[in-house]
Structure formats: structure tokens, C-alpha cells
mmCIF file with all atom_site columns, C-alpha atoms and ligand atoms in Angstrom:
data_model
loop_
_atom_site.group_PDB
_atom_site.id
_atom_site.type_symbol
_atom_site.label_atom_id
_atom_site.label_alt_id
_atom_site.label_comp_id
_atom_site.label_asym_id
_atom_site.label_entity_id
_atom_site.label_seq_id
_atom_site.pdbx_PDB_ins_code
_atom_site.Cartn_x
_atom_site.Cartn_y
_atom_site.Cartn_z
_atom_site.occupancy
_atom_site.B_iso_or_equiv
_atom_site.pdbx_formal_charge
_atom_site.auth_seq_id
_atom_site.auth_comp_id
_atom_site.auth_asym_id
_atom_site.auth_atom_id
_atom_site.pdbx_PDB_model_num
ATOM   1   C  CA  . UNK A 1 1   ? -177.867 -186.399 -157.580 1.00 56.00 ? 1   UNK A CA  1
ATOM   2   C  CA  . UNK A 1 2   ? -175.540 -185.247 -154.811 1.00 62.00 ? 2   UNK A CA  1
ATOM   3   C  CA  . UNK A 1 3   ? -177.484 -184.516 -151.653 1.00 91.00 ? 3   UNK A CA  1
ATOM   4   C  CA  . UNK A 1 4   ? -176.502 -181.249 -150.073 1.00 97.00 ? 4   UNK A CA  1
ATOM   5   C  CA  . UNK A 1 5   ? -175.284 -181.118 -146.477 1.00 97.00 ? 5   UNK A CA  1
ATOM   6   C  CA  . UNK A 1 6   ? -177.836 -179.476 -144.153 1.00 98.00 ? 6   UNK A CA  1
ATOM   7   C  CA  . UNK A 1 7   ? -176.354 -177.214 -141.456 1.00 98.00 ? 7   UNK A CA  1
ATOM   8   C  CA  . UNK A 1 8   ? -177.439 -178.138 -137.922 1.00 97.00 ? 8   UNK A CA  1
ATOM   9   C  CA  . UNK A 1 9   ? -178.362 -175.702 -135.154 1.00 98.00 ? 9   UNK A CA  1
ATOM   10  C  CA  . UNK A 1 10  ? -176.461 -174.058 -133.447 1.00 97.00 ? 10  UNK A CA  1
ATOM   11  C  CA  . UNK A 1 11  ? -174.165 -173.656 -136.461 1.00 98.00 ? 11  UNK A CA  1
ATOM   12  C  CA  . UNK A 1 12  ? -173.469 -169.876 -136.642 1.00 98.00 ? 12  UNK A CA  1
ATOM   13  C  CA  . UNK A 1 13  ? -173.795 -169.968 -140.448 1.00 98.00 ? 13  UNK A CA  1
ATOM   14  C  CA  . UNK A 1 14  ? -177.556 -170.431 -139.962 1.00 98.00 ? 14  UNK A CA  1
ATOM   15  C  CA  . UNK A 1 15  ? -177.648 -166.798 -138.803 1.00 98.00 ? 15  UNK A CA  1
ATOM   16  C  CA  . UNK A 1 16  ? -176.148 -165.277 -141.953 1.00 98.00 ? 16  UNK A CA  1
ATOM   17  C  CA  . UNK A 1 17  ? -178.386 -162.889 -143.907 1.00 98.00 ? 17  UNK A CA  1
ATOM   18  C  CA  . UNK A 1 18  ? -179.131 -164.117 -147.444 1.00 99.00 ? 18  UNK A CA  1
ATOM   19  C  CA  . UNK A 1 19  ? -178.580 -161.753 -150.401 1.00 98.00 ? 19  UNK A CA  1
ATOM   20  C  CA  . UNK A 1 20  ? -181.028 -161.330 -153.283 1.00 98.00 ? 20  UNK A CA  1
ATOM   21  C  CA  . UNK A 1 21  ? -180.557 -163.584 -156.321 1.00 98.00 ? 21  UNK A CA  1
ATOM   22  C  CA  . UNK A 1 22  ? -179.538 -161.492 -159.334 1.00 98.00 ? 22  UNK A CA  1
ATOM   23  C  CA  . UNK A 1 23  ? -178.483 -164.106 -161.915 1.00 98.00 ? 23  UNK A CA  1
ATOM   24  C  CA  . UNK A 1 24  ? -181.028 -166.574 -163.322 1.00 98.00 ? 24  UNK A CA  1
ATOM   25  C  CA  . UNK A 1 25  ? -178.861 -169.134 -165.094 1.00 98.00 ? 25  UNK A CA  1
ATOM   26  C  CA  . UNK A 1 26  ? -178.285 -172.893 -165.383 1.00 98.00 ? 26  UNK A CA  1
ATOM   27  C  CA  . UNK A 1 27  ? -176.278 -172.872 -162.151 1.00 98.00 ? 27  UNK A CA  1
ATOM   28  C  CA  . UNK A 1 28  ? -179.298 -171.524 -160.266 1.00 98.00 ? 28  UNK A CA  1
ATOM   29  C  CA  . UNK A 1 29  ? -181.515 -174.239 -161.822 1.00 98.00 ? 29  UNK A CA  1
ATOM   30  C  CA  . UNK A 1 30  ? -179.015 -176.897 -160.725 1.00 97.00 ? 30  UNK A CA  1
ATOM   31  C  CA  . UNK A 1 31  ? -179.024 -175.514 -157.161 1.00 98.00 ? 31  UNK A CA  1
ATOM   32  C  CA  . UNK A 1 32  ? -182.854 -175.571 -157.143 1.00 98.00 ? 32  UNK A CA  1
ATOM   33  C  CA  . UNK A 1 33  ? -182.844 -179.202 -158.323 1.00 97.00 ? 33  UNK A CA  1
ATOM   34  C  CA  . UNK A 1 34  ? -180.251 -180.212 -155.701 1.00 98.00 ? 34  UNK A CA  1
ATOM   35  C  CA  . UNK A 1 35  ? -182.205 -178.399 -152.958 1.00 98.00 ? 35  UNK A CA  1
ATOM   36  C  CA  . UNK A 1 36  ? -185.470 -180.076 -154.024 1.00 98.00 ? 36  UNK A CA  1
ATOM   37  C  CA  . UNK A 1 37  ? -183.787 -183.513 -154.059 1.00 97.00 ? 37  UNK A CA  1
ATOM   38  C  CA  . UNK A 1 38  ? -182.323 -182.817 -150.613 1.00 98.00 ? 38  UNK A CA  1
ATOM   39  C  CA  . UNK A 1 39  ? -185.719 -181.699 -149.242 1.00 98.00 ? 39  UNK A CA  1
ATOM   40  C  CA  . UNK A 1 40  ? -187.560 -184.773 -150.620 1.00 97.00 ? 40  UNK A CA  1
ATOM   41  C  CA  . UNK A 1 41  ? -184.857 -187.164 -149.409 1.00 96.00 ? 41  UNK A CA  1
ATOM   42  C  CA  . UNK A 1 42  ? -184.804 -185.687 -145.866 1.00 96.00 ? 42  UNK A CA  1
ATOM   43  C  CA  . UNK A 1 43  ? -187.895 -185.692 -146.019 1.00 96.00 ? 43  UNK A CA  1
ATOM   44  C  CA  . UNK A 1 44  ? -189.113 -182.170 -145.382 1.00 97.00 ? 44  UNK A CA  1
ATOM   45  C  CA  . UNK A 1 45  ? -191.796 -179.794 -146.676 1.00 98.00 ? 45  UNK A CA  1
ATOM   46  C  CA  . UNK A 1 46  ? -189.398 -176.899 -147.234 1.00 98.00 ? 46  UNK A CA  1
ATOM   47  C  CA  . UNK A 1 47  ? -185.731 -175.965 -147.479 1.00 98.00 ? 47  UNK A CA  1
ATOM   48  C  CA  . UNK A 1 48  ? -184.044 -172.560 -147.498 1.00 98.00 ? 48  UNK A CA  1
ATOM   49  C  CA  . UNK A 1 49  ? -180.694 -172.068 -149.256 1.00 98.00 ? 49  UNK A CA  1
ATOM   50  C  CA  . UNK A 1 50  ? -179.273 -170.777 -145.935 1.00 98.00 ? 50  UNK A CA  1
ATOM   51  C  CA  . UNK A 1 51  ? -179.643 -174.325 -144.559 1.00 98.00 ? 51  UNK A CA  1
ATOM   52  C  CA  . UNK A 1 52  ? -177.256 -175.675 -147.191 1.00 98.00 ? 52  UNK A CA  1
ATOM   53  C  CA  . UNK A 1 53  ? -174.769 -172.818 -146.604 1.00 98.00 ? 53  UNK A CA  1
ATOM   54  C  CA  . UNK A 1 54  ? -175.788 -170.857 -149.706 1.00 98.00 ? 54  UNK A CA  1
ATOM   55  C  CA  . UNK A 1 55  ? -176.649 -167.353 -148.515 1.00 98.00 ? 55  UNK A CA  1
ATOM   56  C  CA  . UNK A 1 56  ? -178.962 -166.321 -151.322 1.00 98.00 ? 56  UNK A CA  1
ATOM   57  C  CA  . UNK A 1 57  ? -182.700 -165.629 -151.122 1.00 99.00 ? 57  UNK A CA  1
ATOM   58  C  CA  . UNK A 1 58  ? -183.940 -168.968 -152.450 1.00 98.00 ? 58  UNK A CA  1
ATOM   59  C  CA  . UNK A 1 59  ? -186.491 -171.361 -150.960 1.00 98.00 ? 59  UNK A CA  1
ATOM   60  C  CA  . UNK A 1 60  ? -188.107 -174.600 -152.133 1.00 98.00 ? 60  UNK A CA  1
ATOM   61  C  CA  . UNK A 1 61  ? -191.411 -175.792 -150.661 1.00 98.00 ? 61  UNK A CA  1
ATOM   62  C  CA  . UNK A 1 62  ? -193.664 -178.796 -151.285 1.00 98.00 ? 62  UNK A CA  1
ATOM   63  C  CA  . UNK A 1 63  ? -196.491 -179.296 -148.805 1.00 98.00 ? 63  UNK A CA  1
ATOM   64  C  CA  . UNK A 1 64  ? -198.368 -181.821 -150.982 1.00 97.00 ? 64  UNK A CA  1
ATOM   65  C  CA  . UNK A 1 65  ? -198.856 -185.400 -149.737 1.00 95.00 ? 65  UNK A CA  1
ATOM   66  C  CA  . UNK A 1 66  ? -197.738 -186.836 -153.098 1.00 95.00 ? 66  UNK A CA  1
ATOM   67  C  CA  . UNK A 1 67  ? -194.548 -184.661 -153.178 1.00 95.00 ? 67  UNK A CA  1
ATOM   68  C  CA  . UNK A 1 68  ? -195.525 -183.523 -156.677 1.00 96.00 ? 68  UNK A CA  1
ATOM   69  C  CA  . UNK A 1 69  ? -196.100 -179.793 -156.162 1.00 97.00 ? 69  UNK A CA  1
ATOM   70  C  CA  . UNK A 1 70  ? -192.681 -178.124 -155.965 1.00 98.00 ? 70  UNK A CA  1
ATOM   71  C  CA  . UNK A 1 71  ? -192.795 -174.375 -155.389 1.00 98.00 ? 71  UNK A CA  1
ATOM   72  C  CA  . UNK A 1 72  ? -189.748 -172.146 -155.778 1.00 98.00 ? 72  UNK A CA  1
ATOM   73  C  CA  . UNK A 1 73  ? -189.603 -168.728 -154.111 1.00 99.00 ? 73  UNK A CA  1
ATOM   74  C  CA  . UNK A 1 74  ? -186.735 -166.410 -155.041 1.00 99.00 ? 74  UNK A CA  1
ATOM   75  C  CA  . UNK A 1 75  ? -186.271 -163.025 -153.319 1.00 99.00 ? 75  UNK A CA  1
ATOM   76  C  CA  . UNK A 1 76  ? -189.587 -163.538 -151.481 1.00 98.00 ? 76  UNK A CA  1
ATOM   77  C  CA  . UNK A 1 77  ? -191.323 -160.582 -149.808 1.00 98.00 ? 77  UNK A CA  1
ATOM   78  C  CA  . UNK A 1 78  ? -194.272 -160.789 -147.459 1.00 98.00 ? 78  UNK A CA  1
ATOM   79  C  CA  . UNK A 1 79  ? -196.836 -158.256 -148.730 1.00 98.00 ? 79  UNK A CA  1
ATOM   80  C  CA  . UNK A 1 80  ? -199.532 -158.843 -146.130 1.00 98.00 ? 80  UNK A CA  1
ATOM   81  C  CA  . UNK A 1 81  ? -200.163 -160.904 -143.003 1.00 98.00 ? 81  UNK A CA  1
ATOM   82  C  CA  . UNK A 1 82  ? -203.519 -161.569 -141.339 1.00 98.00 ? 82  UNK A CA  1
ATOM   83  C  CA  . UNK A 1 83  ? -204.179 -160.274 -137.849 1.00 98.00 ? 83  UNK A CA  1
ATOM   84  C  CA  . UNK A 1 84  ? -205.520 -163.735 -137.043 1.00 98.00 ? 84  UNK A CA  1
ATOM   85  C  CA  . UNK A 1 85  ? -202.722 -165.983 -135.747 1.00 98.00 ? 85  UNK A CA  1
ATOM   86  C  CA  . UNK A 1 86  ? -202.336 -169.734 -135.327 1.00 98.00 ? 86  UNK A CA  1
ATOM   87  C  CA  . UNK A 1 87  ? -200.048 -171.920 -133.269 1.00 98.00 ? 87  UNK A CA  1
ATOM   88  C  CA  . UNK A 1 88  ? -198.482 -174.717 -135.305 1.00 98.00 ? 88  UNK A CA  1
ATOM   89  C  CA  . UNK A 1 89  ? -196.154 -177.442 -134.050 1.00 98.00 ? 89  UNK A CA  1
ATOM   90  C  CA  . UNK A 1 90  ? -193.056 -176.670 -136.112 1.00 98.00 ? 90  UNK A CA  1
ATOM   91  C  CA  . UNK A 1 91  ? -189.996 -178.731 -136.908 1.00 98.00 ? 91  UNK A CA  1
ATOM   92  C  CA  . UNK A 1 92  ? -186.839 -177.945 -138.863 1.00 98.00 ? 92  UNK A CA  1
ATOM   93  C  CA  . UNK A 1 93  ? -184.354 -180.033 -140.826 1.00 98.00 ? 93  UNK A CA  1
ATOM   94  C  CA  . UNK A 1 94  ? -181.605 -178.003 -139.116 1.00 98.00 ? 94  UNK A CA  1
ATOM   95  C  CA  . UNK A 1 95  ? -182.934 -178.982 -135.660 1.00 98.00 ? 95  UNK A CA  1
ATOM   96  C  CA  . UNK A 1 96  ? -183.828 -182.661 -136.178 1.00 96.00 ? 96  UNK A CA  1
ATOM   97  C  CA  . UNK A 1 97  ? -186.083 -184.281 -133.592 1.00 96.00 ? 97  UNK A CA  1
ATOM   98  C  CA  . UNK A 1 98  ? -187.351 -180.996 -132.117 1.00 97.00 ? 98  UNK A CA  1
ATOM   99  C  CA  . UNK A 1 99  ? -190.995 -179.945 -132.538 1.00 98.00 ? 99  UNK A CA  1
ATOM   100 C  CA  . UNK A 1 100 ? -192.659 -177.089 -130.681 1.00 98.00 ? 100 UNK A CA  1
ATOM   101 C  CA  . UNK A 1 101 ? -195.505 -174.645 -131.039 1.00 98.00 ? 101 UNK A CA  1
ATOM   102 C  CA  . UNK A 1 102 ? -194.886 -171.322 -132.784 1.00 98.00 ? 102 UNK A CA  1
ATOM   103 C  CA  . UNK A 1 103 ? -197.533 -168.607 -133.138 1.00 98.00 ? 103 UNK A CA  1
ATOM   104 C  CA  . UNK A 1 104 ? -197.603 -166.822 -136.498 1.00 98.00 ? 104 UNK A CA  1
ATOM   105 C  CA  . UNK A 1 105 ? -200.099 -165.012 -138.730 1.00 98.00 ? 105 UNK A CA  1
ATOM   106 C  CA  . UNK A 1 106 ? -202.544 -167.612 -140.100 1.00 98.00 ? 106 UNK A CA  1
ATOM   107 C  CA  . UNK A 1 107 ? -202.611 -166.162 -143.634 1.00 98.00 ? 107 UNK A CA  1
ATOM   108 C  CA  . UNK A 1 108 ? -199.967 -164.399 -145.713 1.00 98.00 ? 108 UNK A CA  1
ATOM   109 C  CA  . UNK A 1 109 ? -199.643 -162.879 -149.138 1.00 98.00 ? 109 UNK A CA  1
ATOM   110 C  CA  . UNK A 1 110 ? -196.193 -163.196 -150.719 1.00 98.00 ? 110 UNK A CA  1
ATOM   111 C  CA  . UNK A 1 111 ? -194.479 -161.852 -153.814 1.00 98.00 ? 111 UNK A CA  1
ATOM   112 C  CA  . UNK A 1 112 ? -191.490 -163.728 -155.230 1.00 98.00 ? 112 UNK A CA  1
ATOM   113 C  CA  . UNK A 1 113 ? -189.700 -164.642 -158.454 1.00 98.00 ? 113 UNK A CA  1
ATOM   114 C  CA  . UNK A 1 114 ? -189.795 -168.115 -159.993 1.00 98.00 ? 114 UNK A CA  1
ATOM   115 C  CA  . UNK A 1 115 ? -186.775 -170.042 -161.328 1.00 97.00 ? 115 UNK A CA  1
ATOM   116 C  CA  . UNK A 1 116 ? -186.859 -167.959 -164.543 1.00 97.00 ? 116 UNK A CA  1
ATOM   117 C  CA  . UNK A 1 117 ? -187.012 -164.653 -162.693 1.00 98.00 ? 117 UNK A CA  1
ATOM   118 C  CA  . UNK A 1 118 ? -190.707 -164.088 -163.417 1.00 98.00 ? 118 UNK A CA  1
ATOM   119 C  CA  . UNK A 1 119 ? -192.615 -162.396 -160.574 1.00 98.00 ? 119 UNK A CA  1
ATOM   120 C  CA  . UNK A 1 120 ? -195.687 -164.020 -159.038 1.00 98.00 ? 120 UNK A CA  1
ATOM   121 C  CA  . UNK A 1 121 ? -197.889 -163.522 -155.984 1.00 98.00 ? 121 UNK A CA  1
ATOM   122 C  CA  . UNK A 1 122 ? -199.507 -166.161 -153.828 1.00 98.00 ? 122 UNK A CA  1
ATOM   123 C  CA  . UNK A 1 123 ? -201.951 -166.096 -150.916 1.00 98.00 ? 123 UNK A CA  1
ATOM   124 C  CA  . UNK A 1 124 ? -201.449 -168.926 -148.468 1.00 98.00 ? 124 UNK A CA  1
ATOM   125 C  CA  . UNK A 1 125 ? -202.996 -170.377 -145.345 1.00 98.00 ? 125 UNK A CA  1
ATOM   126 C  CA  . UNK A 1 126 ? -202.536 -173.589 -143.367 1.00 98.00 ? 126 UNK A CA  1
ATOM   127 C  CA  . UNK A 1 127 ? -199.197 -175.422 -143.572 1.00 98.00 ? 127 UNK A CA  1
ATOM   128 C  CA  . UNK A 1 128 ? -198.115 -173.483 -146.679 1.00 98.00 ? 128 UNK A CA  1
ATOM   129 C  CA  . UNK A 1 129 ? -198.454 -170.169 -144.810 1.00 98.00 ? 129 UNK A CA  1
ATOM   130 C  CA  . UNK A 1 130 ? -196.463 -171.580 -141.876 1.00 98.00 ? 130 UNK A CA  1
ATOM   131 C  CA  . UNK A 1 131 ? -193.789 -172.969 -144.173 1.00 98.00 ? 131 UNK A CA  1
ATOM   132 C  CA  . UNK A 1 132 ? -193.372 -169.762 -146.213 1.00 98.00 ? 132 UNK A CA  1
ATOM   133 C  CA  . UNK A 1 133 ? -192.841 -167.762 -143.000 1.00 98.00 ? 133 UNK A CA  1
ATOM   134 C  CA  . UNK A 1 134 ? -190.478 -170.405 -141.542 1.00 98.00 ? 134 UNK A CA  1
ATOM   135 C  CA  . UNK A 1 135 ? -188.366 -170.379 -144.730 1.00 98.00 ? 135 UNK A CA  1
ATOM   136 C  CA  . UNK A 1 136 ? -188.267 -166.576 -145.048 1.00 98.00 ? 136 UNK A CA  1
ATOM   137 C  CA  . UNK A 1 137 ? -187.054 -166.500 -141.429 1.00 99.00 ? 137 UNK A CA  1
ATOM   138 C  CA  . UNK A 1 138 ? -184.147 -168.777 -142.453 1.00 99.00 ? 138 UNK A CA  1
ATOM   139 C  CA  . UNK A 1 139 ? -183.172 -166.283 -145.191 1.00 99.00 ? 139 UNK A CA  1
ATOM   140 C  CA  . UNK A 1 140 ? -183.067 -163.600 -142.495 1.00 98.00 ? 140 UNK A CA  1
ATOM   141 C  CA  . UNK A 1 141 ? -180.857 -165.792 -140.299 1.00 98.00 ? 141 UNK A CA  1
ATOM   142 C  CA  . UNK A 1 142 ? -183.614 -166.854 -137.924 1.00 98.00 ? 142 UNK A CA  1
ATOM   143 C  CA  . UNK A 1 143 ? -184.300 -170.424 -136.779 1.00 98.00 ? 143 UNK A CA  1
ATOM   144 C  CA  . UNK A 1 144 ? -187.710 -171.314 -135.271 1.00 98.00 ? 144 UNK A CA  1
ATOM   145 C  CA  . UNK A 1 145 ? -186.218 -172.207 -131.865 1.00 98.00 ? 145 UNK A CA  1
ATOM   146 C  CA  . UNK A 1 146 ? -185.579 -168.467 -131.417 1.00 98.00 ? 146 UNK A CA  1
ATOM   147 C  CA  . UNK A 1 147 ? -189.351 -168.081 -130.850 1.00 98.00 ? 147 UNK A CA  1
ATOM   148 C  CA  . UNK A 1 148 ? -189.181 -170.488 -127.884 1.00 98.00 ? 148 UNK A CA  1
ATOM   149 C  CA  . UNK A 1 149 ? -188.290 -169.525 -124.315 1.00 98.00 ? 149 UNK A CA  1
ATOM   150 C  CA  . UNK A 1 150 ? -184.572 -169.097 -123.508 1.00 98.00 ? 150 UNK A CA  1
ATOM   151 C  CA  . UNK A 1 151 ? -184.842 -172.155 -121.233 1.00 98.00 ? 151 UNK A CA  1
ATOM   152 C  CA  . UNK A 1 152 ? -186.175 -174.391 -124.017 1.00 98.00 ? 152 UNK A CA  1
ATOM   153 C  CA  . UNK A 1 153 ? -183.697 -172.971 -126.519 1.00 98.00 ? 153 UNK A CA  1
ATOM   154 C  CA  . UNK A 1 154 ? -180.752 -173.649 -124.216 1.00 98.00 ? 154 UNK A CA  1
ATOM   155 C  CA  . UNK A 1 155 ? -181.889 -177.229 -123.648 1.00 97.00 ? 155 UNK A CA  1
ATOM   156 C  CA  . UNK A 1 156 ? -182.150 -177.711 -127.409 1.00 98.00 ? 156 UNK A CA  1
ATOM   157 C  CA  . UNK A 1 157 ? -178.707 -176.157 -127.954 1.00 98.00 ? 157 UNK A CA  1
ATOM   158 C  CA  . UNK A 1 158 ? -177.129 -178.457 -125.346 1.00 97.00 ? 158 UNK A CA  1
ATOM   159 C  CA  . UNK A 1 159 ? -178.835 -181.535 -126.800 1.00 97.00 ? 159 UNK A CA  1
ATOM   160 C  CA  . UNK A 1 160 ? -177.775 -180.631 -130.344 1.00 97.00 ? 160 UNK A CA  1
ATOM   161 C  CA  . UNK A 1 161 ? -174.133 -180.021 -129.307 1.00 97.00 ? 161 UNK A CA  1
ATOM   162 C  CA  . UNK A 1 162 ? -174.074 -183.381 -127.503 1.00 97.00 ? 162 UNK A CA  1
ATOM   163 C  CA  . UNK A 1 163 ? -175.456 -185.142 -130.601 1.00 95.00 ? 163 UNK A CA  1
ATOM   164 C  CA  . UNK A 1 164 ? -172.927 -183.262 -132.752 1.00 93.00 ? 164 UNK A CA  1
ATOM   165 C  CA  . UNK A 1 165 ? -170.029 -184.626 -130.650 1.00 95.00 ? 165 UNK A CA  1
ATOM   166 C  CA  . UNK A 1 166 ? -171.412 -188.161 -131.004 1.00 95.00 ? 166 UNK A CA  1
ATOM   167 C  CA  . UNK A 1 167 ? -171.755 -187.754 -134.781 1.00 92.00 ? 167 UNK A CA  1
ATOM   168 C  CA  . UNK A 1 168 ? -168.191 -186.348 -134.993 1.00 91.00 ? 168 UNK A CA  1
ATOM   169 C  CA  . UNK A 1 169 ? -166.725 -189.294 -133.037 1.00 92.00 ? 169 UNK A CA  1
ATOM   170 C  CA  . UNK A 1 170 ? -168.448 -191.816 -135.278 1.00 88.00 ? 170 UNK A CA  1
ATOM   171 C  CA  . UNK A 1 171 ? -167.136 -189.971 -138.345 1.00 75.00 ? 171 UNK A CA  1
HETATM 172 O  O1  . GNR B 2 .   ? -189.979 -180.221 -142.996 1.00 84.45 ? 201 GNR B O1  1
HETATM 173 C  C1  . GNR B 2 .   ? -190.352 -179.246 -142.328 1.00 84.45 ? 201 GNR B C1  1
HETATM 174 N  N1  . GNR B 2 .   ? -191.524 -179.319 -141.681 1.00 84.45 ? 201 GNR B N1  1
HETATM 175 C  C2  . GNR B 2 .   ? -192.121 -178.234 -141.058 1.00 84.45 ? 201 GNR B C2  1
HETATM 176 C  C3  . GNR B 2 .   ? -193.176 -178.486 -140.200 1.00 84.45 ? 201 GNR B C3  1
HETATM 177 C  C4  . GNR B 2 .   ? -193.799 -177.450 -139.569 1.00 84.45 ? 201 GNR B C4  1
HETATM 178 C  C5  . GNR B 2 .   ? -193.407 -176.163 -139.791 1.00 84.45 ? 201 GNR B C5  1
HETATM 179 C  C6  . GNR B 2 .   ? -192.352 -175.896 -140.627 1.00 84.45 ? 201 GNR B C6  1
HETATM 180 C  C7  . GNR B 2 .   ? -191.711 -176.922 -141.267 1.00 84.45 ? 201 GNR B C7  1
HETATM 181 S  S1  . GNR B 2 .   ? -190.406 -176.593 -142.345 1.00 84.45 ? 201 GNR B S1  1
HETATM 182 C  C8  . GNR B 2 .   ? -189.491 -178.061 -142.209 1.00 84.45 ? 201 GNR B C8  1
HETATM 183 C  C9  . GNR B 2 .   ? -188.339 -178.075 -143.194 1.00 84.45 ? 201 GNR B C9  1
HETATM 184 C  C10 . GNR B 2 .   ? -187.366 -176.982 -142.837 1.00 84.45 ? 201 GNR B C10 1
HETATM 185 O  O2  . GNR B 2 .   ? -186.610 -177.027 -141.913 1.00 84.45 ? 201 GNR B O2  1
HETATM 186 N  N2  . GNR B 2 .   ? -187.403 -175.906 -143.560 1.00 84.45 ? 201 GNR B N2  1
HETATM 187 O  O3  . GNR B 2 .   ? -186.625 -174.879 -143.273 1.00 84.45 ? 201 GNR B O3  1
HETATM 188 NI NI1 . NI  B 3 .   ? -186.246 -174.989 -141.146 1.00 84.45 ? 202 NI  B NI1 1
#
């Protein structure tokens, strides 16, 4: 299976707004499979289509230890968030090596479509709640470092650009 290329911050394409999925066909299933393979290989617990330069509202998530519980969220909408919040040390496949605390609602209720276009709702807490919110942010063009202070974000940007130049030189 061809692994998809993951865009790295501060690539401006990470800030594009994803459009709703309207066609549920074999091509969509193939994209879901390729995204899941890419997420497991990375490895990561989630991947938004925006991160692989596909600007459609599609997310894959697997927060299980055994990597055997793939969840697909298409056109996801947050229906409810708890007033209780939690700080979680987040990371992102588009910002490798960077982990920092982000405060978000501790529980969420989400409505989405599955790979066949069938609607479902899920209530989540813990890592799944964090991950759902992190991935929906990606679809809206937002990367978790945007919750950090401008100072931290600028340091991350500089470090990432430096790494990018190194990677470019090595081919
Ligand atoms: O693999 C990932 N781990 C993670 C850890 C804490 C909070 C969020 C995440 S999502 C991330 C994968 C990713 O970048 N998804 O967009
Ligand atoms: Ni991410």
C-alpha cells in the first residue's frame, strides 16, 4: 500500500478549509484505507485528510493499544462539549517531535457519517475526545500549535523550517 505524504507545519496547505464529502464510492474507501495505513505506519492515533493534502472532511482515528479499532468520521459535527476541561499533552504527525499541553473540553458528543454515508453519533472522553477535537481542528485548517503562546509557536516554526532545509538537502 502506498503511504501518503504527511504535510509538515508550517506548510500553508495545513490551513485550508476542508469541504464536506458528497460522494461515497470505491475511491473514498481507497483513500480511507490509505489514510489508515499511513496512520498505523507513522504511528499515530489519528489522521485528518487535510494532513495528506486532501481537503475533504474525513478523519481516521484508532486510540486502541492493539491498533484494531479503526473509526472513520466523515463530515463530523460537534453536537455538545462539556464545560469541564482537561489539559492533555498533544502531539501531531504534522509537527513531529513537538508535544505540549492543550486545554479542551473533557467530553464531547459528535455526529458523523461512516464510510458508507450512514450517520452515527458517539460520546467520547479521554484520549478519544482529545483526538476527535484535534482532528476536527485540522479539517478547519487549525494545527494544535496555534493554541500555544506566540513565543512557543515561533520557536516551533523556526525549528521545523530548519529541519525542512536539512531534509531537502539530503533529498
Ligand atoms: O498521533 C497523534 N497523537 C496525539 C496525541 C495527543 C493528542 C492528539 C494526537 S493526534 C496525533 C496524530 C495527528 O496528528 N492527528 O492529526
Ligand atoms: Ni494532528
